[in-house]
Amino acid sequence: MYPKEYYANLEYRLKVRQRAQSDPGFAEALRYRCKHDVLFFFNVFCWVVEPRKRKHESGKKKPKTLPFITWPHQDRAIKTIVEHFGEGDIGIEKSRGEGATWISLLIFLQQWLFEPASFLGLSSRHELAVDNPKDPDSLMSKLDWELRQLPRWMVPVYDRNETKHSLLNLENGSSIIGYPSTAELGSGGRKAAFLMDELSKYPRDKGADKAAALAIAANTECRLFVATPNGPSGAYYEIMTQDSDIVKIVLDWKENPTRNKGLYRLVNGLPEAVDPVNSPLPDGYVETWQASLRNRLEQKGYDLRNGRERSPWYDKECMRPNMWPRDIAQ
């Protein structure tokens, strides 16, 4: 029902907004669709900020503000989160840059917009990472920014208190409250779901990260843990590796279409494209690999056994200064 090609998607968004602006019935139908179809909400109304330099396949530079057009592996993750939202713990293990934090926040925002009495909480490694109006990377600042991108007819009357780290929907009674990561995290309240972003980087002194995760367990039946690995210890590592009923989601760079171009396996010590028709290796890549790249990667300690999957993007990341195998793996 909506295109995912970049320019076609922008055109579709424009047409939908223009019609809704003059047709209240159509706007109401869109609200209903966004409530019941989270991927429609993402792909037609949500946006993201990407400050890093990016280009279209045509070579043209992309703007800093981009329509959130979900990739297939993000679609699966979003559907899984929504399916289990409010009913059980969910753990996301992600490569950097796979959009897991944005995905989590936008699902929270969708609930806040369209589900009455949705009481939601979120936290991060320290208070300023939760809410800092001067930092666009803080969680509450991301929500503030996203609300400004939505059409006026979709945004309810709301109250935003930066001191209390609160976002209150005054029309349906829903709320999103941010909390610092302490052992008393969210204690005394009740939440439909609670996002613990970058749990692997929470303070670990005297098990503070474990105490924070445990405190939330009495607050909600749905803790959403989002992080990249940060060593074989700590609350996040234990949560994602121990035997439990948590729903686990993996967002892997190998499924990211901006990073898996030319995805290859090592066969007899040489790169061989996984999909040579749709995603071939760049011209001359095998020759470059043989001439110098393999030796340089081996000198840094990378595992280059047959069967390992890599890509030109991944090789480039490996060859950045001070990027060693453990750093890349995390």
XYZ file of N, CA and C in Angstrom, residues 35-256:
666
model
N -2.815 3.355 13.996
C -3.017 2.652 15.270
C -2.899 1.152 15.088
N -3.412 0.633 13.987
C -3.503 -0.815 13.798
C -2.419 -1.371 12.878
N -1.626 -0.539 12.257
C -0.579 -0.992 11.345
C 0.684 -0.186 11.621
N 1.532 -0.717 12.490
C 2.705 0.032 12.930
C 3.671 0.299 11.777
N 3.769 -0.611 10.819
C 4.681 -0.392 9.696
C 4.183 0.722 8.780
N 2.876 0.888 8.668
C 2.329 2.022 7.929
C 2.722 3.326 8.629
N 2.608 3.357 9.949
C 3.001 4.537 10.726
C 4.462 4.881 10.479
N 5.337 3.879 10.525
C 6.763 4.113 10.298
C 7.028 4.646 8.897
N 6.503 3.950 7.888
C 6.898 4.190 6.499
C 6.183 5.347 5.833
N 5.155 5.889 6.478
C 4.408 6.994 5.878
C 4.544 8.284 6.685
N 4.814 8.181 8.000
C 4.818 9.394 8.823
C 6.087 9.611 9.648
N 6.921 8.602 9.816
C 8.073 8.760 10.696
C 9.334 9.138 9.927
N 10.221 9.861 10.629
C 11.463 10.354 10.045
C 12.615 10.063 11.008
N 13.830 10.115 10.488
C 15.019 9.973 11.330
C 16.037 11.033 10.927
N 16.930 11.337 11.859
C 18.037 12.252 11.587
C 19.292 11.419 11.374
N 19.994 11.665 10.286
C 21.246 10.968 9.998
C 22.322 12.013 9.704
N 23.110 12.403 10.738
C 24.116 13.457 10.537
C 25.318 13.005 9.721
N 25.537 11.687 9.644
C 26.682 11.193 8.870
C 26.413 11.327 7.373
N 27.473 11.502 6.610
C 27.339 11.684 5.165
C 26.843 10.407 4.508
N 25.773 10.517 3.746
C 25.191 9.374 3.057
C 24.839 9.774 1.629
N 24.880 8.776 0.727
C 24.551 9.028 -0.676
C 23.503 8.043 -1.166
N 22.663 8.506 -2.113
C 21.762 7.605 -2.821
C 22.576 6.726 -3.763
N 21.924 5.686 -4.275
C 22.604 4.840 -5.253
C 22.984 5.636 -6.501
N 22.243 6.727 -6.760
C 22.549 7.579 -7.918
C 23.807 8.408 -7.708
N 24.310 8.440 -6.465
C 25.495 9.231 -6.156
C 25.175 10.569 -5.524
N 23.888 10.975 -5.536
C 23.507 12.244 -4.932
C 23.548 12.151 -3.403
N 23.963 13.239 -2.780
C 24.049 13.272 -1.330
C 22.656 13.296 -0.704
N 22.456 12.477 0.317
C 21.177 12.449 1.016
C 21.094 13.607 2.009
N 19.880 14.104 2.275
C 19.730 15.138 3.305
C 19.924 14.544 4.693
N 20.035 15.400 5.695
C 20.241 14.934 7.065
C 18.964 14.336 7.659
N 17.818 14.838 7.231
C 16.540 14.305 7.684
C 16.006 13.359 6.625
N 15.747 12.117 7.031
C 15.369 11.082 6.081
C 14.042 10.447 6.463
N 13.243 10.066 5.480
C 12.034 9.291 5.802
C 12.437 7.936 6.360
N 11.754 7.495 7.390
C 12.049 6.180 7.952
C 11.397 5.137 7.049
N 12.191 4.586 6.156
C 11.729 3.521 5.265
C 12.368 2.235 5.779
N 11.577 1.364 6.338
C 12.109 0.209 7.043
C 12.696 -0.825 6.099
N 13.797 -1.435 6.541
C 14.398 -2.554 5.835
C 13.714 -3.847 6.276
N 13.823 -4.925 5.492
C 13.135 -6.174 5.843
C 13.467 -6.700 7.241
N 14.738 -6.630 7.644
C 15.056 -7.154 8.979
C 14.513 -6.232 10.071
N 14.339 -4.941 9.778
C 13.672 -4.053 10.729
C 12.180 -4.359 10.800
N 11.574 -4.676 9.648
C 10.156 -5.054 9.645
C 9.909 -6.214 10.605
N 10.757 -7.240 10.519
C 10.588 -8.409 11.383
C 10.739 -8.028 12.850
N 11.729 -7.186 13.142
C 11.947 -6.776 14.527
C 10.766 -5.975 15.059
N 10.259 -5.031 14.260
C 9.126 -4.198 14.683
C 7.901 -5.049 14.942
N 7.608 -5.973 14.038
C 6.447 -6.845 14.220
C 6.577 -7.690 15.481
N 7.777 -8.181 15.745
C 7.990 -9.013 16.937
C 7.811 -8.201 18.207
N 8.356 -6.987 18.236
C 8.200 -6.145 19.423
C 6.728 -5.854 19.679
N 6.004 -5.472 18.639
C 4.585 -5.139 18.797
C 3.778 -6.373 19.222
N 4.128 -7.525 18.688
C 3.411 -8.757 19.026
C 3.518 -9.079 20.514
N 4.677 -8.789 21.100
C 4.904 -9.136 22.508
C 4.858 -7.917 23.425
N 4.509 -6.766 22.874
C 4.529 -5.521 23.647
C 3.573 -5.618 24.835
N 4.095 -5.342 26.022
C 3.278 -5.362 27.224
C 3.057 -6.726 27.823
N 3.566 -7.783 27.177
C 3.267 -9.138 27.640
C 4.476 -9.896 28.164
N 5.681 -9.479 27.819
C 6.866 -10.190 28.264
C 8.123 -9.418 27.920
N 9.234 -9.850 28.496
C 10.503 -9.171 28.263
C 10.999 -9.424 26.836
N 11.656 -8.408 26.271
C 12.178 -8.467 24.912
C 13.623 -7.970 24.937
N 14.526 -8.736 24.341
C 15.922 -8.338 24.281
C 16.368 -8.167 22.841
N 16.994 -7.038 22.540
C 17.502 -6.777 21.199
C 19.021 -6.749 21.240
N 19.637 -7.612 20.451
C 21.079 -7.577 20.253
C 21.329 -6.991 18.875
N 22.090 -5.917 18.811
C 22.168 -5.170 17.559
C 23.597 -4.810 17.205
N 23.846 -4.728 15.913
C 25.022 -4.026 15.437
C 24.738 -2.530 15.568
N 25.798 -1.741 15.636
C 25.600 -0.297 15.689
C 24.973 0.183 14.384
N 24.093 1.181 14.497
C 23.535 1.803 13.303
C 22.404 1.040 12.647
N 21.786 0.103 13.374
C 20.672 -0.650 12.798
C 19.313 -0.057 13.167
N 19.297 1.066 13.881
C 18.051 1.768 14.164
C 17.251 1.218 15.317
N 17.865 0.407 16.192
C 17.100 -0.237 17.260
C 16.518 0.766 18.257
N 17.291 1.788 18.610
C 16.776 2.786 19.556
C 15.633 3.576 18.932
N 15.816 4.022 17.679
C 14.737 4.738 16.997
C 13.486 3.863 16.896
N 13.656 2.603 16.532
C 12.522 1.687 16.411
C 11.772 1.602 17.731
N 12.509 1.404 18.815
C 11.881 1.271 20.130
C 11.121 2.537 20.513
N 11.755 3.694 20.305
C 11.111 4.955 20.668
C 9.864 5.215 19.825
N 9.906 4.880 18.540
C 8.754 5.142 17.682
C 7.594 4.201 17.988
N 7.898 2.985 18.428
C 6.827 2.095 18.890
C 6.200 2.667 20.158
N 7.026 3.189 21.053
C 6.502 3.850 22.248
C 5.636 5.046 21.856
N 6.108 5.823 20.872
C 5.355 6.999 20.446
C 4.020 6.601 19.827
N 4.013 5.540 19.031
C 2.754 5.073 18.441
C 1.760 4.687 19.535
N 2.240 3.979 20.563
C 1.357 3.606 21.679
C 0.838 4.848 22.399
N 1.728 5.809 22.613
C 1.370 7.053 23.311
C 0.317 7.828 22.524
N 0.429 7.820 21.205
C -0.500 8.566 20.354
C -1.886 7.933 20.298
N -1.933 6.606 20.190
C -3.186 5.951 19.786
C -3.788 4.998 20.807
N -3.058 4.656 21.868
C -3.590 3.733 22.869
C -3.855 4.481 24.177
N -5.107 4.607 24.601
C -5.408 5.327 25.847
C -4.737 4.663 27.050
N -4.356 5.493 28.001
C -3.794 5.033 29.281
C -2.599 4.113 29.093
N -1.743 4.435 28.139
C -0.491 3.702 27.968
C 0.580 4.394 28.803
N 0.944 3.777 29.910
C 1.953 4.343 30.800
C 3.282 3.668 30.491
N 4.227 4.438 29.955
C 5.471 3.903 29.434
C 6.656 4.580 30.097
N 7.735 3.818 30.275
C 8.932 4.370 30.890
C 10.162 4.073 30.053
N 11.188 4.892 30.231
C 12.445 4.642 29.536
C 13.618 5.162 30.350
N 14.763 4.532 30.132
C 15.983 4.947 30.827
C 17.176 4.688 29.926
N 18.300 5.270 30.315
C 19.549 5.041 29.601
C 20.683 5.057 30.608
N 21.922 5.100 30.122
C 23.076 4.890 30.990
C 23.255 5.993 32.027
N 22.762 7.203 31.755
C 22.779 8.274 32.748
C 21.653 9.247 32.422
N 21.389 10.180 33.317
C 20.210 11.034 33.209
C 20.226 11.900 31.956
N 21.381 12.457 31.587
C 21.442 13.320 30.416
C 21.227 12.544 29.122
N 21.532 11.256 29.126
C 21.250 10.438 27.946
C 19.750 10.174 27.815
N 19.024 10.310 28.917
C 17.567 10.154 28.897
C 16.906 11.418 28.386
N 17.294 12.563 28.932
C 16.610 13.811 28.585
C 17.555 14.986 28.720
N 17.887 15.554 27.577
C 18.736 16.741 27.555
C 18.350 17.557 26.328
N 17.639 18.676 26.506
C 17.167 19.451 25.359
C 18.288 19.975 24.467
N 19.523 19.992 24.983
C 20.660 20.461 24.191
C 21.344 19.317 23.441
N 20.884 18.099 23.667
C 21.499 16.941 23.019
C 20.443 16.191 22.203
N 20.505 16.279 20.875
C 19.510 15.608 20.047
C 19.575 14.088 20.133
N 20.643 13.544 20.730
C 20.759 12.096 20.869
C 20.070 11.564 22.117
N 19.657 12.424 23.032
C 18.966 11.934 24.222
C 17.595 11.388 23.828
N 17.102 10.442 24.597
C 15.887 9.718 24.216
C 14.674 10.637 24.114
N 14.462 11.476 25.116
C 13.295 12.358 25.108
C 13.415 13.414 24.010
N 14.637 13.847 23.703
C 14.828 14.808 22.608
C 14.448 14.191 21.272
N 14.728 12.914 21.099
C 14.310 12.226 19.881
C 12.794 12.226 19.751
N 12.093 11.971 20.860
C 10.628 12.007 20.835
C 10.118 13.412 20.531
N 10.742 14.423 21.139
C 10.355 15.810 20.869
C 10.488 16.117 19.378
N 11.614 15.728 18.810
C 11.876 15.994 17.392
C 10.862 15.281 16.513
N 10.567 14.024 16.834
C 9.636 13.252 16.012
C 8.235 13.860 16.045
N 7.817 14.344 17.190
C 6.499 14.972 17.289
C 6.407 16.196 16.379
N 7.512 16.916 16.216
C 7.505 18.094 15.352
C 7.416 17.713 13.872
N 7.752 16.474 13.539
C 7.693 16.045 12.138
C 6.295 15.553 11.747
N 5.480 15.170 12.712
C 4.159 14.630 12.417
C 3.199 15.747 12.010
N 2.196 15.426 11.198
C 1.201 16.446 10.836
C 0.407 16.890 12.063
N -0.032 18.117 12.052
C -0.715 18.674 13.227
C -1.957 17.896 13.607
N -2.686 17.365 12.600
C -3.920 16.662 12.906
C -3.678 15.319 13.600
N -2.446 14.859 13.605
C -2.130 13.600 14.284
C -1.657 13.819 15.715
N -1.149 15.018 16.011
C -0.547 15.281 17.313
C -1.607 15.796 18.287
N -1.777 15.149 19.434
C -2.768 15.589 20.415
C -2.262 16.783 21.229
N -3.131 17.325 22.027
C -2.706 18.310 23.019
C -1.872 17.555 24.059
N -0.665 18.055 24.333
C 0.199 17.323 25.262
C 0.994 18.284 26.134
N 1.548 17.734 27.193
C 2.372 18.504 28.120
C 3.761 17.871 28.175
N 4.769 18.693 27.961
C 6.155 18.215 28.008
C 6.888 18.931 29.124
N 7.401 18.172 30.093
C 8.121 18.755 31.218
C 9.547 18.212 31.211
N 10.509 19.070 30.847
C 11.897 18.614 30.746
C 12.501 18.353 32.115
N 12.040 19.055 33.139
C 12.562 18.839 34.492
C 12.143 17.471 35.028
N 10.891 17.111 34.779
C 10.379 15.821 35.239
C 10.564 14.717 34.204
N 11.139 15.060 33.066
C 11.373 14.098 31.982
C 10.076 13.390 31.588
N 9.038 14.175 31.405
C 7.732 13.584 31.152
C 7.121 14.109 29.854
N 6.334 13.246 29.225
C 5.574 13.583 28.026
C 4.172 13.027 28.229
N 3.200 13.924 28.429
C 1.840 13.520 28.784
C 0.891 13.831 27.642
N 0.137 12.832 27.229
C -0.927 13.009 26.238
C -2.182 13.411 26.990
N -2.584 14.675 26.852
C -3.702 15.200 27.637
C -5.052 14.790 27.066
N -5.054 14.133 25.914
C -6.318 13.715 25.310
C -6.678 12.268 25.628
N -5.677 11.396 25.772
C -6.014 9.996 26.055
C -5.388 9.469 27.347
N -4.681 10.335 28.075
C -4.132 9.947 29.374
C -2.849 9.151 29.333
N -2.247 8.954 28.164
C -1.010 8.189 28.070
C 0.192 9.043 28.458
N 1.277 8.378 28.853
C 2.462 9.108 29.279
C 3.723 8.322 28.949
N 4.806 9.071 28.724
C 6.143 8.504 28.613
C 7.008 9.267 29.614
N 7.621 8.539 30.542
C 8.426 9.158 31.588
C 9.844 8.608 31.507
N 10.838 9.506 31.551
C 12.233 9.104 31.546
C 12.786 9.037 32.951
N 13.698 8.076 33.207
C 14.273 7.860 34.529
C 15.785 7.689 34.433
N 16.523 8.178 35.439
C 17.955 7.867 35.498
C 18.153 6.417 35.918
N 19.321 5.866 35.600
C 19.583 4.450 35.874
C 20.103 4.270 37.299
N 19.183 4.069 38.229
C 19.550 3.821 39.619
C 18.880 2.536 40.081
N 19.270 2.077 41.267
C 18.694 0.848 41.814
C 17.217 1.010 42.125
N 16.744 2.270 42.237
C 15.321 2.527 42.496
C 14.590 2.881 41.215
N 15.135 2.475 40.091
C 14.604 2.841 38.788
C 13.122 2.535 38.669
N 12.301 3.589 38.545
C 10.878 3.427 38.313
C 10.117 2.768 39.436
N 10.713 2.654 40.623
C 10.060 1.933 41.707
C 8.798 2.649 42.143
N 7.804 1.859 42.480
C 6.544 2.407 42.975
C 5.512 2.649 41.905
N 5.904 2.631 40.644
C 4.961 2.874 39.565
C 4.615 1.598 38.828
N 3.774 1.745 37.823
C 3.384 0.616 36.984
C 3.455 1.074 35.529
N 4.075 0.282 34.683
C 4.229 0.643 33.284
C 3.780 -0.510 32.390
N 3.194 -0.135 31.254
C 2.853 -1.143 30.251
C 4.114 -1.729 29.639
N 5.149 -0.906 29.491
C 6.439 -1.349 28.966
C 7.497 -0.358 29.413
N 8.732 -0.843 29.481
C 9.834 0.004 29.941
C 11.048 -0.275 29.075
N 11.567 0.774 28.418
C 12.750 0.668 27.569
C 14.005 0.935 28.388
N 14.941 -0.029 28.371
C 16.256 0.168 28.980
C 17.263 0.210 27.832
N 17.577 1.413 27.396
C 18.433 1.596 26.226
C 19.899 1.537 26.622
N 20.703 0.827 25.809
C 22.140 0.668 26.044
C 22.429 0.135 27.445
N 21.694 -0.914 27.836
C 21.887 -1.498 29.165
C 23.317 -1.975 29.377
N 23.991 -2.402 28.317
C 25.367 -2.890 28.463
C 26.325 -1.801 28.928
N 25.921 -0.538 28.818
C 26.780 0.576 29.216
C 26.310 1.242 30.506
N 25.329 0.651 31.194
C 24.912 1.183 32.495
C 26.059 1.031 33.495
N 26.124 1.896 34.518
C 27.148 1.723 35.552
C 27.062 0.326 36.174
N 28.231 -0.298 36.401
C 28.261 -1.664 36.931
C 28.793 -1.750 38.350
N 29.154 -0.616 38.951
C 29.689 -0.636 40.310
C 28.711 -1.319 41.258
N 29.211 -2.354 41.938
C 28.409 -3.116 42.907
C 27.118 -3.648 42.279
N 27.191 -3.984 40.981
C 26.032 -4.578 40.324
C 24.887 -3.612 40.103
N 25.213 -2.310 39.896
C 24.160 -1.305 39.748
C 23.282 -1.578 38.532
N 23.876 -2.062 37.436
C 23.076 -2.346 36.241
C 22.097 -3.485 36.487
N 22.535 -4.497 37.228
C 21.645 -5.620 37.542
C 20.522 -5.175 38.475
N 20.860 -4.312 39.439
C 19.839 -3.813 40.372
C 18.791 -2.990 39.641
N 19.229 -2.181 38.655
C 18.275 -1.371 37.896
C 17.336 -2.256 37.086
N 17.892 -3.285 36.418
C 17.056 -4.192 35.629
C 16.083 -4.944 36.521
N 16.527 -5.325 37.725
C 15.665 -6.048 38.654
C 14.561 -5.139 39.195
N 14.899 -3.875 39.449
C 13.897 -2.943 39.981
C 12.731 -2.782 39.011
N 13.037 -2.763 37.720
C 11.992 -2.586 36.719
C 11.121 -3.823 36.590
N 11.658 -4.994 36.947
C 10.875 -6.232 36.827
C 9.609 -6.179 37.674
N 9.653 -5.446 38.797
C 8.462 -5.309 39.639
C 7.527 -4.220 39.140
N 8.017 -3.439 38.166
C 7.280 -2.300 37.649
C 6.470 -2.652 36.403
N 6.983 -3.609 35.621
C 6.335 -3.939 34.357
C 6.596 -5.387 33.987
N 5.719 -5.952 33.195
C 5.941 -7.299 32.670
C 6.711 -7.271 31.358
N 6.942 -6.060 30.826
C 7.603 -5.927 29.529
C 8.781 -4.976 29.629
N 9.968 -5.553 29.835
C 11.194 -4.764 29.773
C 11.792 -4.946 28.379
N 12.113 -3.840 27.744
C 12.714 -3.885 26.413
C 14.182 -3.500 26.552
N 15.055 -4.506 26.441
C 16.486 -4.292 26.591
C 17.102 -4.088 25.204
N 17.762 -2.958 25.004
C 18.381 -2.645 23.715
C 19.847 -2.303 23.963
N 20.741 -3.008 23.272
C 22.161 -2.729 23.486
C 22.998 -3.422 22.429
N 24.244 -2.970 22.338
C 25.277 -3.732 21.657
C 26.118 -4.381 22.750
N 26.696 -5.554 22.489
C 27.512 -6.213 23.517
C 28.645 -5.319 23.997
N 28.986 -5.464 25.272
C 30.068 -4.673 25.854
C 30.811 -5.535 26.871
N 31.420 -6.602 26.358
C 32.162 -7.511 27.222
C 31.292 -8.644 27.751
N 31.937 -9.755 28.171
C 31.200 -10.934 28.645
C 30.835 -10.863 30.120
N 30.211 -9.783 30.521
C 29.767 -9.630 31.907
C 28.720 -8.533 31.966
N 28.114 -8.379 33.116
C 27.113 -7.337 33.299
C 25.703 -7.834 33.069
N 24.740 -6.985 33.414
C 23.326 -7.370 33.359
C 22.894 -7.736 31.943
N 23.270 -6.927 30.957
C 22.816 -7.194 29.594
C 23.360 -8.524 29.087
N 24.651 -8.777 29.317
C 25.251 -10.035 28.867
C 24.522 -11.222 29.500
N 24.255 -11.145 30.781
C 23.599 -12.257 31.468
C 22.169 -12.443 30.968
N 21.453 -11.345 30.766
C 20.069 -11.424 30.294
C 19.986 -12.095 28.932
N 20.936 -11.779 28.052
C 20.879 -12.283 26.685
C 21.478 -13.675 26.520
N 22.198 -14.181 27.537
C 22.832 -15.497 27.392
C 22.257 -16.561 28.312
N 21.593 -16.170 29.401
C 21.062 -17.176 30.323
C 19.772 -17.785 29.780
N 19.413 -18.943 30.309
C 18.183 -19.619 29.920
C 16.994 -18.881 30.525
N 16.106 -18.377 29.657
C 14.917 -17.665 30.132
C 13.884 -17.655 29.011
N 12.728 -17.054 29.285
C 11.660 -16.963 28.291
C 11.665 -15.634 27.550
N 12.730 -14.878 27.653
C 12.794 -13.590 26.968
C 12.709 -13.794 25.453
N 12.033 -12.872 24.789
C 11.979 -12.876 23.322
C 13.222 -12.163 22.819
N 14.039 -12.869 22.030
C 15.301 -12.311 21.565
C 15.213 -11.922 20.093
N 15.716 -10.730 19.795
C 15.734 -10.196 18.435
C 17.165 -9.810 18.094
N 17.611 -10.164 16.910
C 18.956 -9.791 16.459
C 18.836 -8.883 15.240
N 19.480 -7.725 15.306
C 19.577 -6.810 14.167
C 21.034 -6.815 13.711
N 21.306 -7.571 12.657
C 22.663 -7.837 12.204
C 23.003 -6.969 10.998
N 24.220 -6.452 10.975
C 24.651 -5.623 9.842
C 24.568 -6.383 8.518
N 24.663 -7.717 8.550
C 24.641 -8.501 7.311
C 23.308 -8.404 6.590
N 22.259 -7.929 7.286
C 20.951 -7.761 6.658
C 20.648 -6.303 6.330
N 21.609 -5.435 6.577
C 21.448 -4.012 6.303
C 21.860 -3.736 4.852
